[in-house]
Short mmCIF file of C-alpha atoms and ligand atoms in Angstrom, two decimals:
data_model
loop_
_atom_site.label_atom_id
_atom_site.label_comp_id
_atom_site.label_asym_id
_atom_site.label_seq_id
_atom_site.Cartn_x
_atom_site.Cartn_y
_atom_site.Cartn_z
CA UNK A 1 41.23 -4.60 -59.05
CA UNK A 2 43.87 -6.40 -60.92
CA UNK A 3 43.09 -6.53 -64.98
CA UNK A 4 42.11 -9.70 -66.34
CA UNK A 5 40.64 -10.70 -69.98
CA UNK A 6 39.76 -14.45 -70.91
CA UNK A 7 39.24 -15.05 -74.68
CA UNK A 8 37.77 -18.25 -76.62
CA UNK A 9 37.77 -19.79 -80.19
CA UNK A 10 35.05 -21.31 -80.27
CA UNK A 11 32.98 -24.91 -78.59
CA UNK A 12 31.55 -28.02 -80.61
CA UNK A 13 32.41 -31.23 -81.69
CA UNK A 14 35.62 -33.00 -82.28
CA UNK A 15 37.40 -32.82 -85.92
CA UNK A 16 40.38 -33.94 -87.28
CA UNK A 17 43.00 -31.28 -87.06
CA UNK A 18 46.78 -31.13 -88.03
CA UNK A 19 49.29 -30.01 -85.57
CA UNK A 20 50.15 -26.95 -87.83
CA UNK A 21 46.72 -25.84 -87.62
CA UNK A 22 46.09 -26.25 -83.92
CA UNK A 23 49.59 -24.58 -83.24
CA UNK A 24 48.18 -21.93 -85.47
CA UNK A 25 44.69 -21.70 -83.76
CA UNK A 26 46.37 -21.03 -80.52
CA UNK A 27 49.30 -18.38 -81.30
CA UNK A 28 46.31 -16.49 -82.65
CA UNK A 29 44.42 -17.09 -78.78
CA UNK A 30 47.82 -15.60 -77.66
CA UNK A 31 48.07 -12.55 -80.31
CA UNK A 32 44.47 -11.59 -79.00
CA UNK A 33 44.95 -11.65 -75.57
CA UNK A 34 47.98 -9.62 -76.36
CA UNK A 35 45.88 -7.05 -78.22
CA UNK A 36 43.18 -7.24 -75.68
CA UNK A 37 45.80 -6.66 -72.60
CA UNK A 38 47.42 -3.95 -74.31
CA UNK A 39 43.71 -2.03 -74.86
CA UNK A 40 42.43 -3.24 -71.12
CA UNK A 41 45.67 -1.86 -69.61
CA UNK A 42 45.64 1.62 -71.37
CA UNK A 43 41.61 1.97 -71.74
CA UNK A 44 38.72 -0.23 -70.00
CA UNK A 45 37.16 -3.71 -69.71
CA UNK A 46 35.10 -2.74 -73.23
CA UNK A 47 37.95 -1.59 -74.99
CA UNK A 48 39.96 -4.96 -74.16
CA UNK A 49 37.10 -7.53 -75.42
CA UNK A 50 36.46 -5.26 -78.60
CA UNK A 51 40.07 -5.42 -79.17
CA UNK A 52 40.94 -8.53 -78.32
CA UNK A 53 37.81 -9.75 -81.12
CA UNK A 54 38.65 -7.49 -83.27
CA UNK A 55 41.91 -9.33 -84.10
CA UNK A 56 40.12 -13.04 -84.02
CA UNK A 57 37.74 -11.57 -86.86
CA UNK A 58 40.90 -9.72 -88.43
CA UNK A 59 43.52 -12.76 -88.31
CA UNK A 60 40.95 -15.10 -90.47
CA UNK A 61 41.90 -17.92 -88.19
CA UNK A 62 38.62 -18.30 -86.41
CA UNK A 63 34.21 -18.81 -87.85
CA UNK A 64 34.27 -14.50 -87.35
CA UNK A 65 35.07 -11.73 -89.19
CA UNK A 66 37.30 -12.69 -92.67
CA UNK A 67 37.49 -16.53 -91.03
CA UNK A 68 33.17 -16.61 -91.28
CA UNK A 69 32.04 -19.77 -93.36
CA UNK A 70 29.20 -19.52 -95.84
CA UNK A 71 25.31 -19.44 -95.85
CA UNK A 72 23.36 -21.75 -98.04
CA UNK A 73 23.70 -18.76 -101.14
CA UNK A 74 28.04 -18.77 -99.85
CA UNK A 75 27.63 -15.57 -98.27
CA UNK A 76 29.19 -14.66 -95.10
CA UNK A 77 26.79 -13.17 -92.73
CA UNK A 78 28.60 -11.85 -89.90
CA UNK A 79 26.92 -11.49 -86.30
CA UNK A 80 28.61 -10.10 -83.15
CA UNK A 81 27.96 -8.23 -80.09
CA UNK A 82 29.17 -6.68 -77.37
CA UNK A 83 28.31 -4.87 -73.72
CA UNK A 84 29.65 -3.00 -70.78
CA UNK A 85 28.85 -3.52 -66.95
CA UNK A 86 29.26 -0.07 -66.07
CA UNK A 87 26.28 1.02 -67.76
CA UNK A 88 24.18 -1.76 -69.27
CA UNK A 89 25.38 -0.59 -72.65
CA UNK A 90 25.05 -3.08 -75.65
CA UNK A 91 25.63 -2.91 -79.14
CA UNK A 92 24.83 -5.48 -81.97
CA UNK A 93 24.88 -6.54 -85.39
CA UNK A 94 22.99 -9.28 -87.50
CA UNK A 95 23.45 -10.75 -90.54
CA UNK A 96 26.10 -8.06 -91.93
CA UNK A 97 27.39 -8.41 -95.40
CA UNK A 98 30.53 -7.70 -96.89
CA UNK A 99 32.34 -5.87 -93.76
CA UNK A 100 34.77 -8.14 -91.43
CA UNK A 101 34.92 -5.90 -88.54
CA UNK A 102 31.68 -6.74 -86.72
CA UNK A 103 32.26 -6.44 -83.16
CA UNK A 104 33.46 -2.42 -83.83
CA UNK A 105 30.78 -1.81 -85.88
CA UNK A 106 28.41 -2.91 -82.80
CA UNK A 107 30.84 -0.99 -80.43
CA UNK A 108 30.08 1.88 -82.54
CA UNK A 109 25.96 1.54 -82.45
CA UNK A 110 26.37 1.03 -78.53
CA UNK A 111 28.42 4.41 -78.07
CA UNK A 112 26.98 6.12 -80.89
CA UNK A 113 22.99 5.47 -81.11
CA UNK A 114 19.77 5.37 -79.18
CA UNK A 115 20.10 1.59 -80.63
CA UNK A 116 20.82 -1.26 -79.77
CA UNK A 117 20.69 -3.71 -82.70
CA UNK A 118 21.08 -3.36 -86.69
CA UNK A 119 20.23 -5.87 -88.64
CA UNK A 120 20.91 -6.97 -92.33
CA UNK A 121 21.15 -4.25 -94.96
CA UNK A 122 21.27 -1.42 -92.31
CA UNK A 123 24.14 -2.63 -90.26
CA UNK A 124 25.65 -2.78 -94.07
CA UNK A 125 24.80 0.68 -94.48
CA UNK A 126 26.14 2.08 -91.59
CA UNK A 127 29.53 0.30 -92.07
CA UNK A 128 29.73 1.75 -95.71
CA UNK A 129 29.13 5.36 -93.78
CA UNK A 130 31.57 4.71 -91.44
CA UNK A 131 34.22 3.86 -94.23
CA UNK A 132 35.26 0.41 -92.52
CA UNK A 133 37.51 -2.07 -94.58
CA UNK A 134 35.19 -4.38 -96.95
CA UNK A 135 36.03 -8.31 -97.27
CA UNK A 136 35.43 -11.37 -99.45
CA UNK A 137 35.57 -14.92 -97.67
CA UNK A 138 38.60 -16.80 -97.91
CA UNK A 139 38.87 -19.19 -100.67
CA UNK A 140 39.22 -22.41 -98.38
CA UNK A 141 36.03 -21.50 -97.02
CA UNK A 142 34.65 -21.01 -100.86
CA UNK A 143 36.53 -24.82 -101.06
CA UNK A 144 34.16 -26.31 -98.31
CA UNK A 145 31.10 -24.35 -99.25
CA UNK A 146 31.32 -26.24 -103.08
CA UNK A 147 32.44 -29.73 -100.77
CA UNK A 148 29.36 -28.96 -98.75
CA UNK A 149 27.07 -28.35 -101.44
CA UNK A 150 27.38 -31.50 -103.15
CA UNK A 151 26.62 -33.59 -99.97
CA UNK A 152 23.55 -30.92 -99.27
CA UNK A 153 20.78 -33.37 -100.28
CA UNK A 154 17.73 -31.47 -100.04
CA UNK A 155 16.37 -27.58 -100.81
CA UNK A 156 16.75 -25.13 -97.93
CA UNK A 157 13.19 -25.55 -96.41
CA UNK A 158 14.52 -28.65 -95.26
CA UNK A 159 17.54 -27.20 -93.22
CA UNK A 160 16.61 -29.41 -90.12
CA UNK A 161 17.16 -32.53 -92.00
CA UNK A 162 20.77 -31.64 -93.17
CA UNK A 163 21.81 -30.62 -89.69
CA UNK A 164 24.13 -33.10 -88.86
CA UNK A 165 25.82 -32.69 -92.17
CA UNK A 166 27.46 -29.41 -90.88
CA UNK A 167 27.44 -29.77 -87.41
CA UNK A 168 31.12 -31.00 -87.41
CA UNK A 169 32.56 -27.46 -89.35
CA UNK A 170 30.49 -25.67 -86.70
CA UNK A 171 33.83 -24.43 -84.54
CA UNK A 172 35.74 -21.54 -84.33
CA UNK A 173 33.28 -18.37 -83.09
CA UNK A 174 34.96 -16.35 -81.06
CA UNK A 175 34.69 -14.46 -77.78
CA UNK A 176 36.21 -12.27 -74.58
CA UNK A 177 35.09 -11.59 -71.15
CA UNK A 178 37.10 -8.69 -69.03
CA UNK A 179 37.49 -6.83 -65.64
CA UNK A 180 39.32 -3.53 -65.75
CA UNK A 181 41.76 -1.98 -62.86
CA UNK A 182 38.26 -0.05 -61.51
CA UNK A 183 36.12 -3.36 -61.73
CA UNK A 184 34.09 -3.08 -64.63
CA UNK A 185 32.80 -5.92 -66.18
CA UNK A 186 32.70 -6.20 -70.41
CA UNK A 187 31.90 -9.08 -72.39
CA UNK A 188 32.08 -9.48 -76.34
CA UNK A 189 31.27 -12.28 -78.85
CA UNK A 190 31.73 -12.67 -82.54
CA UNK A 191 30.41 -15.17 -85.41
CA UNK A 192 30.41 -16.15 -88.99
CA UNK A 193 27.44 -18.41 -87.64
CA UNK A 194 26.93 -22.34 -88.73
CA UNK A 195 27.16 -23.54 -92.14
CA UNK A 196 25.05 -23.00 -95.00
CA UNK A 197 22.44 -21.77 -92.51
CA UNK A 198 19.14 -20.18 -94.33
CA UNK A 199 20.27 -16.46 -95.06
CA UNK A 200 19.15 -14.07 -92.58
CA UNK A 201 19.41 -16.70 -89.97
CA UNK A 202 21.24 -15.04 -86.73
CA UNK A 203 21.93 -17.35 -83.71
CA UNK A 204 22.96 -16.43 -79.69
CA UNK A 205 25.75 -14.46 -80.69
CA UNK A 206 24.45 -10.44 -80.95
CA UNK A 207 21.52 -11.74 -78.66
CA UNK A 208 22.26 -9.87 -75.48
CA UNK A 209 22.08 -12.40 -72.32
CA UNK A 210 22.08 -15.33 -75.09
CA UNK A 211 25.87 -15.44 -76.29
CA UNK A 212 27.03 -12.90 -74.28
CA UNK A 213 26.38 -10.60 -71.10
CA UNK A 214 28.04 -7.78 -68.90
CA UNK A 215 26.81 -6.86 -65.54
CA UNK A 216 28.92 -4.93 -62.88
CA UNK A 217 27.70 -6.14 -59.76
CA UNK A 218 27.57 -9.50 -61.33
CA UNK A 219 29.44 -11.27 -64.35
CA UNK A 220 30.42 -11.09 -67.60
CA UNK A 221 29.71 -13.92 -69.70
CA UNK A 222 30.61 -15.14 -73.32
CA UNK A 223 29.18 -18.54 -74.88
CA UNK A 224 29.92 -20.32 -78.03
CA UNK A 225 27.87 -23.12 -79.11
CA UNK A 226 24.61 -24.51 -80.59
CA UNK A 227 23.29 -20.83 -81.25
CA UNK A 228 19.40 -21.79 -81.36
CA UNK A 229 19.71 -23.17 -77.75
CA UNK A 230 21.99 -20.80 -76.05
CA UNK A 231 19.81 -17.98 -76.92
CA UNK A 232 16.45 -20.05 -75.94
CA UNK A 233 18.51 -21.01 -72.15
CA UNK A 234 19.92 -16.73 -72.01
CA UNK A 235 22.22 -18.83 -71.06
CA UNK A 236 25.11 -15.58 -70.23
CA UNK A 237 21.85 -14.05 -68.04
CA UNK A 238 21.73 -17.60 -66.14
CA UNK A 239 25.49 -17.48 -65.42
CA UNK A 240 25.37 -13.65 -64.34
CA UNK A 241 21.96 -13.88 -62.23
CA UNK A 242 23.67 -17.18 -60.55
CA UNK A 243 26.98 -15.03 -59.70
CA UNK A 244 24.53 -11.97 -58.36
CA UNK A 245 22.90 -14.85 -55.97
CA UNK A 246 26.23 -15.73 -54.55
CA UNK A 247 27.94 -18.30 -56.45
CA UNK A 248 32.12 -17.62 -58.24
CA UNK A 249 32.30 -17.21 -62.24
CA UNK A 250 33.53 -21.07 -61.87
CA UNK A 251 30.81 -22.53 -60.15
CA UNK A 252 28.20 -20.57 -61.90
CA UNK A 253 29.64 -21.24 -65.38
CA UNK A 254 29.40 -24.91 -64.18
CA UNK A 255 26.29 -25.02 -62.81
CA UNK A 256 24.54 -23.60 -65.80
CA UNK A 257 25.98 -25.48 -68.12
CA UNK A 258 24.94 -28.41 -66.45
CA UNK A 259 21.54 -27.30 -66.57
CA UNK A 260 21.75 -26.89 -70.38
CA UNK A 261 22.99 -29.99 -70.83
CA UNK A 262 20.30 -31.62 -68.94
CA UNK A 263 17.84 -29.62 -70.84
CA UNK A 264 19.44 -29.98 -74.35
CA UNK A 265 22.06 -32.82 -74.30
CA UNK A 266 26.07 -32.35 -74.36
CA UNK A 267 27.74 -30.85 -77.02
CA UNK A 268 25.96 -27.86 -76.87
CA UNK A 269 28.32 -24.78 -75.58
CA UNK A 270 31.26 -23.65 -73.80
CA UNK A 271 31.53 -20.57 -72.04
CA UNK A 272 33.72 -18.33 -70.39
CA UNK A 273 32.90 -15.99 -67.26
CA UNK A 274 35.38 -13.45 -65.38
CA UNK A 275 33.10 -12.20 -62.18
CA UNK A 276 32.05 -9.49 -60.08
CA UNK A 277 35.43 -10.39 -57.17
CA UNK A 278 37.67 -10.72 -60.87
CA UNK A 279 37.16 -14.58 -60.40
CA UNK A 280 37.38 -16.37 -63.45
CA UNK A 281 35.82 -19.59 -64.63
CA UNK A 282 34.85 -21.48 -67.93
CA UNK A 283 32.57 -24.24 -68.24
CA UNK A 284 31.47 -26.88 -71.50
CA UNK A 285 30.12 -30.08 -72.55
CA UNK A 286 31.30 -30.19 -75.81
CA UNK A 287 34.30 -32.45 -77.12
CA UNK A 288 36.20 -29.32 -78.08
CA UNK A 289 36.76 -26.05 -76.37
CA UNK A 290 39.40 -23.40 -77.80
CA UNK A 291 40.20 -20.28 -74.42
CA UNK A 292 43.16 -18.07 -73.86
CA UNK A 293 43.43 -16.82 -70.02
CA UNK A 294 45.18 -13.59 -68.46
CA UNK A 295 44.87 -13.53 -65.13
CA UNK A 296 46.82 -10.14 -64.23
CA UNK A 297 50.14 -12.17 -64.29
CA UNK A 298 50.49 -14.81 -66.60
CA UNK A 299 48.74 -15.87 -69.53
CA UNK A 300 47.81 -19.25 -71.01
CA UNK A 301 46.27 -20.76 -73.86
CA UNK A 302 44.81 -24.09 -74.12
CA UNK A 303 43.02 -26.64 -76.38
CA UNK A 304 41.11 -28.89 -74.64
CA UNK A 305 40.50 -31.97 -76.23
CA UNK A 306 37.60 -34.79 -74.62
CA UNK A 307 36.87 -37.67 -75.76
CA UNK A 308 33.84 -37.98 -73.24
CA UNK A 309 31.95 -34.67 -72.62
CA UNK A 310 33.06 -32.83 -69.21
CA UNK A 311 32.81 -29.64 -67.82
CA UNK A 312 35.93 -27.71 -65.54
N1 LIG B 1 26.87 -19.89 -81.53
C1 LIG B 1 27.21 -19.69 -82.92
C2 LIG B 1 25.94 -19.59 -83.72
O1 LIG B 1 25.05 -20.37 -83.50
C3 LIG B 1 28.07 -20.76 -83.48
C4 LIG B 1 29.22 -21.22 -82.62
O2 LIG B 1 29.37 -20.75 -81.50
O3 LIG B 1 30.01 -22.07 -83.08
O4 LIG B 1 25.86 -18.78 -84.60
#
């Protein structure tokens, strides 16, 4: 099977960007697909997502790792999570304070322990024990949270109200899906979350099936998105249980993400899907979707821009 590793940065709604920073956005796509490709050629499909993430979180460019914006109290509260084909393997963290390297720490609970999942203060723990490198959130992300703030009309218990406030600073969560030279599937994703969402609140991303999945035989899948409704669709499980029935990583992707948007309305997710054959495929309805492709040969980064919602 010829290697291949597809990375994104992130779904959502259209914002204003300069050129610098888009330029910026995707020579970072490029320096993670270079990371990943360099891990997937030398290791496996698991080792190429975690690496590939690992730099997005790293780099600060991206909502994950030192990038993550701000809960309502301006924490960050990192979630990520990751999962081999081969075996069914997953690892995940929640709500993690303090430590920017999220998708290795839940690399290290899938390898490591009879777990699955940390959460909160114990996924903290374990990454003090394990001696990884602490961080504090970037000061432009400190900027927004005080812009933010101001506009924030009313107490917490009254998120729902405020949602369309932040929904515009939602992008930039990041992701990888790979197939290895022996055909194993891997798929990884990583968040800072949404905006000065209630602490403790965790969306699809470290919800196995929801924001991402890995199934040899099948697909690996990695969304980005409204987090609430990808994990209520499993919208990864939908893409890999349509691939198992017959359908390519493109048509699946599309398919499903269709369905969401009937179900939910557009601007909802983007994903990307590498299947069981090693045929790739991405699909969303949002205005903005951020992927980086390697398909064995070349690589490629795009940022797709709509002004109407579409799906490819
Ligand atoms: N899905 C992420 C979350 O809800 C956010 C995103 O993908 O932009 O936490």
């Amino acid at each position: 099977m010829v290697p291949k590793l597809l990375v994104h940065g992130g779904a959502g709604r259209y914002r204003k960007v300069s050129e610098e920073r888009r330029q910026r956005v995707l020579c970072e796509i490029e320096n993670a697909l270079y990371s990943g490709i360099s891990a997937l050629r030398s290791g496996s499909a698991i080792e190429g997502v975690v690496e590939a993430v690992s730099y997005m979180e790293q780099c600060g460019a991206f909502n994950a790792g030192r990038g993550s914006v701000l809960n309502l109290r301006g924490e960050a509260e990192l979630d990520a999570g990751v999962m081999f084909g081969l075996d069914l393997s997953v690892g995940a963290v929640a709500a993690l304070n303090d430590y920017w390297n999220a998708v290795r720490l839940a690399d290290f609970i899938r390898q490591n322990t009879d777990h699955i999942f940390l959460a909160g203060e114990g996924a903290r723990l374990l990454a003090e024990k394990l001696g990884m490198e602490k961080f504090k959130p970037l000061p432009e992300r400190v900027k927004k949270y005080r812009e933010l703030m101001r506009k924030f009309k009313e107490n917490e218990i009254y998120w729902r109200k405020n949602r369309q406030l932040v929904s515009r600073y939602g992008l930039g969560t990041v992701g990888a899906v790979a197939i290895d030279s022996d055909g194993n599937l891997a798929a990884a994703s990583s968040t800072g979350g949404i905006w000065l969402k209630l602490p403790g609140r965790v969306g699809d991303t470290p919800v196995v099936g929801g924001g991402f999945y890995a199934e040899n035989g099948a697909a690996a899948a990695s969304a980005t998105g409204r987090g609430e409704l990808i994990a209520r669709f499993m919208l990864s499980a939908r893409i890999a249980a349509e691939v198992r029935r017959g359908l390519n990583a493109s048509d699946a992707a599309k398919k499903v993400v269709r369905e969401l948007t009937d179900m939910f309305g557009a601007n909802t997710a983007g994903v990307i899907v590498i299947d069981r054959n090693g045929n790739y495929g991405y699909a969303y309805n949002t205005e903005v979707f951020i992927i980086g492709i390697y398909d064995g040969e070349r690589m490629e980064t795009k940022y797709i821009l709509e002004q109407k919602n579409s799906s490819t």
